mmCIF file of C-alpha atoms and ligand atoms in Angstrom:
data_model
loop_
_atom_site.group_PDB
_atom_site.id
_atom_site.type_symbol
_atom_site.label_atom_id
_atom_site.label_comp_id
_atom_site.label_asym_id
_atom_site.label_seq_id
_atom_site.Cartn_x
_atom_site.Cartn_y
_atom_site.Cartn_z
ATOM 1 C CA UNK A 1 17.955 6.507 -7.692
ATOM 2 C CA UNK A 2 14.704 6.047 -5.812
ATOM 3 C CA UNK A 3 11.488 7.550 -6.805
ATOM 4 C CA UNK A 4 8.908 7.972 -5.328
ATOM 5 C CA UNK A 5 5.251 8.816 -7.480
ATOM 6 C CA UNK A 6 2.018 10.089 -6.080
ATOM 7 C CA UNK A 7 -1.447 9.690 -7.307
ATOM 8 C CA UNK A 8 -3.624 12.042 -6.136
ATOM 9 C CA UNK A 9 -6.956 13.509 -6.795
ATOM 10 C CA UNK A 10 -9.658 15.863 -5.014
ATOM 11 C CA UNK A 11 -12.085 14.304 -6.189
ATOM 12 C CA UNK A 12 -13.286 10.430 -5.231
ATOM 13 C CA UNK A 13 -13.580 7.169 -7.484
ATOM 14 C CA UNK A 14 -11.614 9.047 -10.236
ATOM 15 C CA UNK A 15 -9.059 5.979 -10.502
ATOM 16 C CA UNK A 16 -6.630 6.355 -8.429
ATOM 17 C CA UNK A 17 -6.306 3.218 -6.521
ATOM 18 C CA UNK A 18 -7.013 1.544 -9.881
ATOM 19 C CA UNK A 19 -4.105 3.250 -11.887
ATOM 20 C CA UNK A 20 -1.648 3.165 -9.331
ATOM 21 C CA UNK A 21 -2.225 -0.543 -8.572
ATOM 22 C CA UNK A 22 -1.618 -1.419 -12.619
ATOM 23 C CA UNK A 23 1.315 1.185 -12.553
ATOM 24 C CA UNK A 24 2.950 -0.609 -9.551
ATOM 25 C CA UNK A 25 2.460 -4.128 -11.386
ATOM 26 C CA UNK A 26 3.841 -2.862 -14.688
ATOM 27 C CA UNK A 27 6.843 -1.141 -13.042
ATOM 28 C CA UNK A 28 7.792 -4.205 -11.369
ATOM 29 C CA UNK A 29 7.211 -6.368 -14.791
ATOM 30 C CA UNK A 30 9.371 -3.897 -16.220
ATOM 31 C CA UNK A 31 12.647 -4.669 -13.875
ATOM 32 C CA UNK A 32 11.755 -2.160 -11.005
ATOM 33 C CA UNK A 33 11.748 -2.699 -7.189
ATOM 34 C CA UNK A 34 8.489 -1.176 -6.334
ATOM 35 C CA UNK A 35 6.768 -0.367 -3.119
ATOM 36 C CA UNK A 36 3.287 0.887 -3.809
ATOM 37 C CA UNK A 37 1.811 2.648 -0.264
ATOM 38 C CA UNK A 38 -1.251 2.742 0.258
ATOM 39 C CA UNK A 39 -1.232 6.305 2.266
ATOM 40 C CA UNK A 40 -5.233 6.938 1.741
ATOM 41 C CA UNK A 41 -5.164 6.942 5.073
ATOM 42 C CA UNK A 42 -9.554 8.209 5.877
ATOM 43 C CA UNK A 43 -10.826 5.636 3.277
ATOM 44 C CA UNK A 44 -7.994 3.040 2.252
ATOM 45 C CA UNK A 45 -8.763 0.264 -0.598
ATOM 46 C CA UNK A 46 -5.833 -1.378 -1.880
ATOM 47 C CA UNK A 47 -6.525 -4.276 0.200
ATOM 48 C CA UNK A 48 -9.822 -4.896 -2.166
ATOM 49 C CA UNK A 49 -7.795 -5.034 -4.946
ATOM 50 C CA UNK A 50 -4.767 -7.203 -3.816
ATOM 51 C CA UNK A 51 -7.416 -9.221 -1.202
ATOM 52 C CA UNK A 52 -4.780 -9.728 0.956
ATOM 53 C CA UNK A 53 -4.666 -9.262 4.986
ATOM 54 C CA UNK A 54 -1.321 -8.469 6.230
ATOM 55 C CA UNK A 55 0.268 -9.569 9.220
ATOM 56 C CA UNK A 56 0.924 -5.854 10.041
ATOM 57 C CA UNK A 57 -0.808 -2.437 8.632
ATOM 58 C CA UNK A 58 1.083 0.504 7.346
ATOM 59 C CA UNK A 59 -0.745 2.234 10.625
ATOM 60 C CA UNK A 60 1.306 -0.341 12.861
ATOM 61 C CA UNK A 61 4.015 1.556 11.721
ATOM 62 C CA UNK A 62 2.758 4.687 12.296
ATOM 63 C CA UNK A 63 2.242 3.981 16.047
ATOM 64 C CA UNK A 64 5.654 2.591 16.304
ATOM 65 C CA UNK A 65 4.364 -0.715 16.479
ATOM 66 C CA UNK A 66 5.710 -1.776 13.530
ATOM 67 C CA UNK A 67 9.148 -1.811 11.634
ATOM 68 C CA UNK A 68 8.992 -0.889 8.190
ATOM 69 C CA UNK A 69 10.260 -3.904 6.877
ATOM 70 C CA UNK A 70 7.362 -5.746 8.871
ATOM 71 C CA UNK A 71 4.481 -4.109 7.171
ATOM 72 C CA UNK A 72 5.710 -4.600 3.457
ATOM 73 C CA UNK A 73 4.028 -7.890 1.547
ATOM 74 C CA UNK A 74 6.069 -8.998 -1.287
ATOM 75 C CA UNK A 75 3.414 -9.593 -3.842
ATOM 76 C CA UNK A 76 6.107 -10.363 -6.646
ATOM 77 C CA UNK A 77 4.738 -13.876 -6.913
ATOM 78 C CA UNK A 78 1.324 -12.443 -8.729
ATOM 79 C CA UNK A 79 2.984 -10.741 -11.363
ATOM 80 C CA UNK A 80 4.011 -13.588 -12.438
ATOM 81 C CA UNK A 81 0.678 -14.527 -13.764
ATOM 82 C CA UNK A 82 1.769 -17.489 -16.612
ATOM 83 C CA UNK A 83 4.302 -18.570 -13.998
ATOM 84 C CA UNK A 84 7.352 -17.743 -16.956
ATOM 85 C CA UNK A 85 10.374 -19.298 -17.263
ATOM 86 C CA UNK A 86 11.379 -15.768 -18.259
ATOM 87 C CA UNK A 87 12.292 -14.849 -14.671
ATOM 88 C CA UNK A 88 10.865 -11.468 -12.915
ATOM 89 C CA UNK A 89 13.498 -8.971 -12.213
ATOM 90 C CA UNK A 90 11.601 -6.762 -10.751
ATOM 91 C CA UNK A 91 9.739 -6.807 -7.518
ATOM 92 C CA UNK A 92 6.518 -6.013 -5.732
ATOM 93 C CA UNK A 93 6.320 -4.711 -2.398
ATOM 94 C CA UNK A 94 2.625 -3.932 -0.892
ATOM 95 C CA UNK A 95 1.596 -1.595 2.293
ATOM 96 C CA UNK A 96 -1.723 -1.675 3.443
ATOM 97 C CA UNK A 97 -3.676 0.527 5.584
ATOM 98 C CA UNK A 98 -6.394 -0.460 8.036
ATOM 99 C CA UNK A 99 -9.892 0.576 6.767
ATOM 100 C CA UNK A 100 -11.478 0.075 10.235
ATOM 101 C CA UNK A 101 -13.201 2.825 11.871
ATOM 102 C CA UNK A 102 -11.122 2.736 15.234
ATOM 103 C CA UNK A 103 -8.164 2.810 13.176
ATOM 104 C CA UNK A 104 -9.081 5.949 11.249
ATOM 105 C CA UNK A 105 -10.521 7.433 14.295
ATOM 106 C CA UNK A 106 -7.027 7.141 16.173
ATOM 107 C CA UNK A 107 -5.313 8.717 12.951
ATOM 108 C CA UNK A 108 -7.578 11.973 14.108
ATOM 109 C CA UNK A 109 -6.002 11.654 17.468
ATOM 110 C CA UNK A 110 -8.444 10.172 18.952
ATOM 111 C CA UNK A 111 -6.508 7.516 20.550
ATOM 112 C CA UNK A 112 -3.997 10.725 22.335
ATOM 113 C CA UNK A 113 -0.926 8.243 20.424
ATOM 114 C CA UNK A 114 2.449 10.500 19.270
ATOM 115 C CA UNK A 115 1.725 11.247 16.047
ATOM 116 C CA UNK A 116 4.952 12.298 14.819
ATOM 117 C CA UNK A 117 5.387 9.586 12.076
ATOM 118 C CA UNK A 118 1.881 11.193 10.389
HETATM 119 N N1 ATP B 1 -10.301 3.556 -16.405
HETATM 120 C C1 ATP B 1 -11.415 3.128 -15.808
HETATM 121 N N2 ATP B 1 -12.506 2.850 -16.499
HETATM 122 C C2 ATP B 1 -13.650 2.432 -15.885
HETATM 123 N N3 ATP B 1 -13.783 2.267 -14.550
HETATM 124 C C3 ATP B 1 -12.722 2.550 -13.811
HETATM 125 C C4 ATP B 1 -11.478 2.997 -14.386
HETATM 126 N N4 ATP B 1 -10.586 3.211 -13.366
HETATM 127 C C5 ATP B 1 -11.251 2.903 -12.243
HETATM 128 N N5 ATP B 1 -12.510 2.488 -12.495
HETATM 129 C C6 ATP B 1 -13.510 2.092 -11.501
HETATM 130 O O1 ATP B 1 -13.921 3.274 -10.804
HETATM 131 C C7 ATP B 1 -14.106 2.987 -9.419
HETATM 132 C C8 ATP B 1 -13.221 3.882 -8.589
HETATM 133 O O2 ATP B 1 -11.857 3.557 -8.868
HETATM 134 P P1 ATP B 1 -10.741 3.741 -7.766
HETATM 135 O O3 ATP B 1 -11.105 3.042 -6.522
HETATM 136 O O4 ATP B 1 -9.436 3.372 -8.415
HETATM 137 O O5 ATP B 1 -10.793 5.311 -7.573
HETATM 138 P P2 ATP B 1 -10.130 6.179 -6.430
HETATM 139 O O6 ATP B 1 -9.850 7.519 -7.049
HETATM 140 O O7 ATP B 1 -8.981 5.468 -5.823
HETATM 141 O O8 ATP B 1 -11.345 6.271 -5.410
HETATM 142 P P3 ATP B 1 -11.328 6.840 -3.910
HETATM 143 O O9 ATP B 1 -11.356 8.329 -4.027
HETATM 144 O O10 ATP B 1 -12.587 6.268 -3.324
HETATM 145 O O11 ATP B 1 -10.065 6.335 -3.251
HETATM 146 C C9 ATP B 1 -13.791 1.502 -9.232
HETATM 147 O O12 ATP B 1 -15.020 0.794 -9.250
HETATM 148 C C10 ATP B 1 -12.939 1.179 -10.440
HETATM 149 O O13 ATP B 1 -13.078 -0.192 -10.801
HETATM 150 MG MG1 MG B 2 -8.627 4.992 -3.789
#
């Protein structure tokens, strides 16, 4: 059964980026297919931590410019830190959202786009 877990918080740079990033990694250690969404849509920073630029952002999607398949990074690869024989059953799928101010500025409608998928 899929589940899906949110990490939320008021208030700012109380660790929620941090623990959901370790979270995601242990989950998928653990045997689980994870896809960890970066949906901090005004201020997103899970690109900082994974320092990865994707070919497509979670907001490609959004704007129907994107399938969803195209704007998930398997990341399974850095779990694998020691590079095991033990194989990893689990995997690591990654959405990022685009931290640039147009972007954020269309997600306010700025842009006039159908915002349905928001
Ligand atoms: N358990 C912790 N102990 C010490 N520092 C931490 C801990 N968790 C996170 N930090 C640090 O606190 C800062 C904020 O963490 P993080 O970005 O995860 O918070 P956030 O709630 O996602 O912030 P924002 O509201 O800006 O999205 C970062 O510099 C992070 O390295
Ligand atoms: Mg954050």
């Amino acid at each position: 059964m899929t589940k899906c877990i949110a990490f939320h918080s008021y208030k700012g740079g109380t660790g929620k980026t941090t623990i959901a990033s370790n979270f995601a990694v242990l989950l998928a250690k653990k045997g689980y297919r994870v896809f960890l969404m970066d949906l901090d849509v005004y201020a997103p920073s899970l690109q900082a931590y994974f320092e990865k630029e994707p070919r497509k952002w979670i907001n490609d999607f959004f704007w129907s410019n994107a399938h969803i398949d195209d704007v998930l990074v398997d990341l399974t690869h850095i779990i694998d830190e020691n590079n095991s024989s033990s194989p990893i059953n689990g995997k690591l799928y990654v959405s990022f959202c685009n931290p640039k101010k147009e972007e954020i500025y269309k997600l306010d409608g700025g842009g006039k786009q159908d915002n349905s998928k928001i």
